[in-house]
Amino acid sequence: MKSSVSEQSFLYESEDEENPVNVMHKDKDDGNDSDSSDASTENQRRSKPNSYTTAWPQSYRQSMDMLGSVPSPKIGMLGTSSLTGWGNSFLSSSLTRRHTSETLASATKPLLPTVADEKKDEQPPPHQQRLSSHSLILPFTSRRASAIKKDDKLSTVPHEFPTARRSSFGQALLNGGNVLCGVGILSTPFAAKEGGWLGLSILLLFAVLCYYTGLLLRDCMESRPELDTYPDIGQAAFGTTGRIIISIVLYLELYAAGIEQIILESDNLSSLFPNAHLNVGGYELNAHLLFALMTALAVLPTVWLRDLTILSYISAGGVIASILVVLCLFWIGLVDDVGFQGKETTTLLNPATLPIAVGLYGFCYSGHAVFPNIYSSMAKPSQFPAVLLTCFIVCTLMYAGVALMGYAMFGESTMSQFTLNLPKNLVASKIAVWTTVVNPFTKYALTVTPIAMSLEELIPSNHPQFLIFSILIRTALVISTLLVGLSVPFFGLVMSLIGSLLTMFISLILPCACFLSILKGKVTRLQGIVCGIIIVIGLIAAAFGTYSSVLKIAQNLSS
């Protein structure tokens, strides 16, 4: 859909007026070449209306920002609608008005009146207005918020509050770490057991390849300034079909991550309370089933929330939680002197189950869905390679360290999550397990909400039963992840299946394919060869890993 001339002109004017970065560059020139280059990139990206925002899924940008971003801890957060009361946080107060300009405008209005609100009749200088409004911006405020306020036609994009381009190097680093350093770290010792010590080389290989493909996504976005998200890149490379296919694969990965969180909670809580059970109508619920049901009931109200800003702040502690769990493992192994297994209980290479390890190691680097969002939100995009490199180095060291320590401690008895192997009587073990238990409660809603928002786009906005359908969609997602998690309660094998079937495409195959398609006239011979090799590696890993995971799951279900 093409914008009219008047709409395009309006977008140019409004975005330039509301851009505090431009104001600061005009007021103060520090002579820094990299800053000027970043500002030029910023202006170029903002100077063109984004023709990709009218295609499904329109809500991808905002939902991925919520999932992977660490918001700025500023006073302006008090203006978010998440603090206006729990009653206003649920679907009933927003979904019936999701397409009105008043709703979008009120979303950025703070609770406490500002000086500008008290003096509406006074007209301060324009630059003061811009700086004042910027100080009250939401963590997920749209870069086109002013356009939405002034033009009702542009307010038909539901939920769109993308992150403004204002993330510092440190914030981008936390965002990247929050995406990469997830629950995959719990299964790296299990991956070391499945693949053997030499299998750890696969982890290092994937780290190098995924870092390179992350840069390829950056190159795709730089070639066309209107690209903001991974689906945008897919559309630029392969048209609408490419956008839909990539979006479905990304949402399937999120859905599978929701299933993993249900299994994770059930496994760890049942290890803490193995004797827990409940009799319902003559049917006895064991610990695994009971805690899976309790987890689903606990996260269901959070999935109904319309504003997940508070959860995004809490879930940002995922990096801290991962570091804490790692420290607990090292403390137990080195200080509490649990001891290490001898050579007779560890394997140098295990070819039979190596494909399982391939999927587990691949899952560790499944952050590409959010990398374009991190890049497009940075105040200095030229720092993105340094941010990405730092994140990969730190996370790879953590993954490798946990794999070495966990497998050396527990040997062939290593379970799918090393927290299940920790001695129950140690304080460090209890800290690690409870940290693992608490973290998914804040992550689940952020993981499932992007899927719900994309499905809600398929419902006409003026449908009289829109609210009911929205609640049913979100409830159905929770129930379905619960049922799948109970049907296939194998944390490590499900993770391996996700890493093989989905992550290989998202992190290795599709970035190379999109890069070759978008920049086909500028790709060097060396780049083409490297991309071809990565695609082949991804396809082989996906085929063998998926086959082995499915076969192992089928064997466990039949036994």
mmCIF file of N, CA and C in Angstrom, residues 153-217:
data_model
loop_
_atom_site.group_PDB
_atom_site.id
_atom_site.type_symbol
_atom_site.label_atom_id
_atom_site.label_comp_id
_atom_site.label_asym_id
_atom_site.label_seq_id
_atom_site.Cartn_x
_atom_site.Cartn_y
_atom_site.Cartn_z
ATOM 1 N N LYS A 153 -5.399 8.005 9.540
ATOM 2 C CA LYS A 153 -5.186 6.905 8.617
ATOM 3 C C LYS A 153 -4.006 6.043 9.057
ATOM 4 N N LEU A 154 -3.022 6.682 9.677
ATOM 5 C CA LEU A 154 -1.853 5.950 10.086
ATOM 6 C C LEU A 154 -2.041 5.260 11.424
ATOM 7 N N SER A 155 -3.153 5.503 12.093
ATOM 8 C CA SER A 155 -3.388 4.891 13.390
ATOM 9 C C SER A 155 -4.030 3.514 13.276
ATOM 10 N N THR A 156 -4.157 3.018 12.046
ATOM 11 C CA THR A 156 -4.762 1.701 11.867
ATOM 12 C C THR A 156 -3.778 0.585 12.146
ATOM 13 N N VAL A 157 -2.535 0.904 12.429
ATOM 14 C CA VAL A 157 -1.555 -0.119 12.760
ATOM 15 C C VAL A 157 -1.672 -0.435 14.234
ATOM 16 N N PRO A 158 -2.137 -1.628 14.608
ATOM 17 C CA PRO A 158 -2.376 -1.925 16.020
ATOM 18 C C PRO A 158 -1.086 -2.145 16.788
ATOM 19 N N HIS A 159 -1.088 -1.709 18.038
ATOM 20 C CA HIS A 159 -0.036 -2.021 18.996
ATOM 21 C C HIS A 159 1.314 -1.408 18.654
ATOM 22 N N GLU A 160 1.403 -0.531 17.677
ATOM 23 C CA GLU A 160 2.730 -0.172 17.195
ATOM 24 C C GLU A 160 3.352 0.910 18.062
ATOM 25 N N PHE A 161 4.249 0.509 18.949
ATOM 26 C CA PHE A 161 5.026 1.440 19.743
ATOM 27 C C PHE A 161 6.501 1.050 19.693
ATOM 28 N N PRO A 162 7.146 1.091 18.531
ATOM 29 C CA PRO A 162 8.525 0.645 18.450
ATOM 30 C C PRO A 162 9.449 1.523 19.283
ATOM 31 N N THR A 163 10.573 0.955 19.629
ATOM 32 C CA THR A 163 11.555 1.671 20.413
ATOM 33 C C THR A 163 12.169 2.803 19.607
ATOM 34 N N ALA A 164 12.312 3.959 20.218
ATOM 35 C CA ALA A 164 12.963 5.069 19.560
ATOM 36 C C ALA A 164 14.451 4.780 19.451
ATOM 37 N N ARG A 165 15.092 5.447 18.513
ATOM 38 C CA ARG A 165 16.515 5.233 18.294
ATOM 39 C C ARG A 165 17.291 6.035 19.342
ATOM 40 N N ARG A 166 17.441 5.448 20.537
ATOM 41 C CA ARG A 166 18.104 6.162 21.609
ATOM 42 C C ARG A 166 18.862 5.234 22.553
ATOM 43 N N SER A 167 19.075 3.982 22.167
ATOM 44 C CA SER A 167 19.797 3.051 23.026
ATOM 45 C C SER A 167 21.290 3.348 22.980
ATOM 46 N N SER A 168 21.901 3.410 24.159
ATOM 47 C CA SER A 168 23.333 3.604 24.245
ATOM 48 C C SER A 168 24.048 2.277 24.015
ATOM 49 N N PHE A 169 25.374 2.327 24.016
ATOM 50 C CA PHE A 169 26.166 1.109 23.836
ATOM 51 C C PHE A 169 25.884 0.128 24.968
ATOM 52 N N GLY A 170 25.847 0.630 26.199
ATOM 53 C CA GLY A 170 25.592 -0.241 27.341
ATOM 54 C C GLY A 170 24.214 -0.863 27.318
ATOM 55 N N GLN A 171 23.203 -0.070 26.930
ATOM 56 C CA GLN A 171 21.846 -0.612 26.856
ATOM 57 C C GLN A 171 21.732 -1.671 25.771
ATOM 58 N N ALA A 172 22.340 -1.397 24.615
ATOM 59 C CA ALA A 172 22.316 -2.385 23.536
ATOM 60 C C ALA A 172 23.033 -3.664 23.959
ATOM 61 N N LEU A 173 24.100 -3.505 24.741
ATOM 62 C CA LEU A 173 24.836 -4.667 25.235
ATOM 63 C C LEU A 173 23.957 -5.508 26.165
ATOM 64 N N LEU A 174 23.216 -4.845 27.043
ATOM 65 C CA LEU A 174 22.298 -5.565 27.924
ATOM 66 C C LEU A 174 21.174 -6.220 27.133
ATOM 67 N N ASN A 175 20.674 -5.513 26.108
ATOM 68 C CA ASN A 175 19.622 -6.085 25.266
ATOM 69 C C ASN A 175 20.097 -7.365 24.584
ATOM 70 N N GLY A 176 21.302 -7.292 24.011
ATOM 71 C CA GLY A 176 21.855 -8.461 23.337
ATOM 72 C C GLY A 176 22.113 -9.605 24.292
ATOM 73 N N GLY A 177 22.650 -9.283 25.470
ATOM 74 C CA GLY A 177 22.881 -10.323 26.468
ATOM 75 C C GLY A 177 21.597 -10.933 26.971
ATOM 76 N N ASN A 178 20.561 -10.095 27.117
ATOM 77 C CA ASN A 178 19.270 -10.587 27.576
ATOM 78 C C ASN A 178 18.651 -11.550 26.571
ATOM 79 N N VAL A 179 18.945 -11.356 25.292
ATOM 80 C CA VAL A 179 18.406 -12.230 24.250
ATOM 81 C C VAL A 179 19.201 -13.526 24.143
ATOM 82 N N LEU A 180 20.537 -13.415 24.143
ATOM 83 C CA LEU A 180 21.382 -14.578 23.910
ATOM 84 C C LEU A 180 21.513 -15.482 25.137
ATOM 85 N N CYS A 181 21.580 -14.868 26.308
ATOM 86 C CA CYS A 181 21.855 -15.642 27.525
ATOM 87 C C CYS A 181 20.539 -16.058 28.165
ATOM 88 N N GLY A 182 19.967 -17.154 27.693
ATOM 89 C CA GLY A 182 18.677 -17.612 28.183
ATOM 90 C C GLY A 182 18.760 -18.984 28.817
ATOM 91 N N VAL A 183 17.658 -19.721 28.730
ATOM 92 C CA VAL A 183 17.577 -21.030 29.382
ATOM 93 C C VAL A 183 18.485 -22.060 28.718
ATOM 94 N N GLY A 184 19.011 -21.744 27.546
ATOM 95 C CA GLY A 184 19.916 -22.682 26.884
ATOM 96 C C GLY A 184 21.137 -23.004 27.709
ATOM 97 N N ILE A 185 21.509 -22.072 28.599
ATOM 98 C CA ILE A 185 22.704 -22.292 29.417
ATOM 99 C C ILE A 185 22.515 -23.456 30.381
ATOM 100 N N LEU A 186 21.273 -23.774 30.739
ATOM 101 C CA LEU A 186 21.014 -24.886 31.660
ATOM 102 C C LEU A 186 21.319 -26.231 31.030
ATOM 103 N N SER A 187 21.286 -26.306 29.700
ATOM 104 C CA SER A 187 21.424 -27.589 29.010
ATOM 105 C C SER A 187 22.776 -27.792 28.350
ATOM 106 N N THR A 188 23.693 -26.845 28.489
ATOM 107 C CA THR A 188 25.003 -27.032 27.864
ATOM 108 C C THR A 188 25.786 -28.210 28.470
ATOM 109 N N PRO A 189 25.703 -28.478 29.793
ATOM 110 C CA PRO A 189 26.366 -29.702 30.277
ATOM 111 C C PRO A 189 25.757 -30.972 29.675
ATOM 112 N N PHE A 190 24.432 -30.974 29.497
ATOM 113 C CA PHE A 190 23.770 -32.111 28.849
ATOM 114 C C PHE A 190 24.224 -32.242 27.402
ATOM 115 N N ALA A 191 24.415 -31.103 26.731
ATOM 116 C CA ALA A 191 24.922 -31.140 25.359
ATOM 117 C C ALA A 191 26.337 -31.694 25.321
ATOM 118 N N ALA A 192 27.150 -31.325 26.323
ATOM 119 C CA ALA A 192 28.508 -31.866 26.388
ATOM 120 C C ALA A 192 28.481 -33.377 26.595
ATOM 121 N N LYS A 193 27.528 -33.859 27.365
ATOM 122 C CA LYS A 193 27.402 -35.305 27.562
ATOM 123 C C LYS A 193 26.979 -36.000 26.272
ATOM 124 N N GLU A 194 26.015 -35.396 25.560
ATOM 125 C CA GLU A 194 25.510 -36.012 24.334
ATOM 126 C C GLU A 194 26.545 -36.006 23.217
ATOM 127 N N GLY A 195 27.370 -34.970 23.163
ATOM 128 C CA GLY A 195 28.349 -34.883 22.083
ATOM 129 C C GLY A 195 29.760 -35.259 22.462
ATOM 130 N N GLY A 196 30.060 -35.278 23.756
ATOM 131 C CA GLY A 196 31.425 -35.534 24.194
ATOM 132 C C GLY A 196 32.225 -34.243 24.251
ATOM 133 N N TRP A 197 33.445 -34.357 24.778
ATOM 134 C CA TRP A 197 34.268 -33.159 24.927
ATOM 135 C C TRP A 197 34.559 -32.490 23.587
ATOM 136 N N LEU A 198 34.807 -33.274 22.553
ATOM 137 C CA LEU A 198 35.111 -32.691 21.244
ATOM 138 C C LEU A 198 33.892 -31.987 20.653
ATOM 139 N N GLY A 199 32.701 -32.360 21.115
ATOM 140 C CA GLY A 199 31.498 -31.705 20.614
ATOM 141 C C GLY A 199 31.422 -30.233 20.975
ATOM 142 N N LEU A 200 32.213 -29.805 21.967
ATOM 143 C CA LEU A 200 32.220 -28.383 22.338
ATOM 144 C C LEU A 200 32.732 -27.503 21.196
ATOM 145 N N SER A 201 33.479 -28.095 20.274
ATOM 146 C CA SER A 201 33.944 -27.318 19.118
ATOM 147 C C SER A 201 32.765 -26.830 18.276
ATOM 148 N N ILE A 202 31.641 -27.557 18.322
ATOM 149 C CA ILE A 202 30.438 -27.138 17.590
ATOM 150 C C ILE A 202 29.900 -25.845 18.176
ATOM 151 N N LEU A 203 29.957 -25.719 19.499
ATOM 152 C CA LEU A 203 29.516 -24.479 20.141
ATOM 153 C C LEU A 203 30.318 -23.290 19.643
ATOM 154 N N LEU A 204 31.621 -23.438 19.556
ATOM 155 C CA LEU A 204 32.480 -22.342 19.081
ATOM 156 C C LEU A 204 32.210 -22.056 17.605
ATOM 157 N N LEU A 205 31.992 -23.102 16.815
ATOM 158 C CA LEU A 205 31.695 -22.907 15.390
ATOM 159 C C LEU A 205 30.406 -22.117 15.213
ATOM 160 N N PHE A 206 29.353 -22.496 15.953
ATOM 161 C CA PHE A 206 28.084 -21.786 15.853
ATOM 162 C C PHE A 206 28.220 -20.336 16.322
ATOM 163 N N ALA A 207 29.047 -20.092 17.317
ATOM 164 C CA ALA A 207 29.252 -18.724 17.791
ATOM 165 C C ALA A 207 29.817 -17.850 16.678
ATOM 166 N N VAL A 208 30.823 -18.357 15.965
ATOM 167 C CA VAL A 208 31.436 -17.596 14.874
ATOM 168 C C VAL A 208 30.442 -17.391 13.728
ATOM 169 N N LEU A 209 29.755 -18.454 13.342
ATOM 170 C CA LEU A 209 28.825 -18.362 12.213
ATOM 171 C C LEU A 209 27.646 -17.447 12.533
ATOM 172 N N CYS A 210 27.104 -17.553 13.743
ATOM 173 C CA CYS A 210 25.943 -16.736 14.103
ATOM 174 C C CYS A 210 26.323 -15.267 14.270
ATOM 175 N N TYR A 211 27.526 -15.003 14.725
ATOM 176 C CA TYR A 211 27.992 -13.611 14.766
ATOM 177 C C TYR A 211 28.067 -13.038 13.351
ATOM 178 N N TYR A 212 28.578 -13.827 12.440
ATOM 179 C CA TYR A 212 28.688 -13.363 11.051
ATOM 180 C C TYR A 212 27.311 -13.134 10.435
ATOM 181 N N THR A 213 26.382 -14.050 10.660
ATOM 182 C CA THR A 213 25.043 -13.873 10.089
ATOM 183 C C THR A 213 24.308 -12.704 10.748
ATOM 184 N N GLY A 214 24.626 -12.405 12.017
ATOM 185 C CA GLY A 214 24.073 -11.201 12.639
ATOM 186 C C GLY A 214 24.527 -9.942 11.919
ATOM 187 N N LEU A 215 25.788 -9.931 11.483
ATOM 188 C CA LEU A 215 26.288 -8.790 10.698
ATOM 189 C C LEU A 215 25.635 -8.748 9.317
ATOM 190 N N LEU A 216 25.300 -9.906 8.764
ATOM 191 C CA LEU A 216 24.615 -9.924 7.474
ATOM 192 C C LEU A 216 23.239 -9.267 7.576
ATOM 193 N N LEU A 217 22.534 -9.498 8.682
ATOM 194 C CA LEU A 217 21.252 -8.825 8.883
ATOM 195 C C LEU A 217 21.449 -7.321 8.967
#
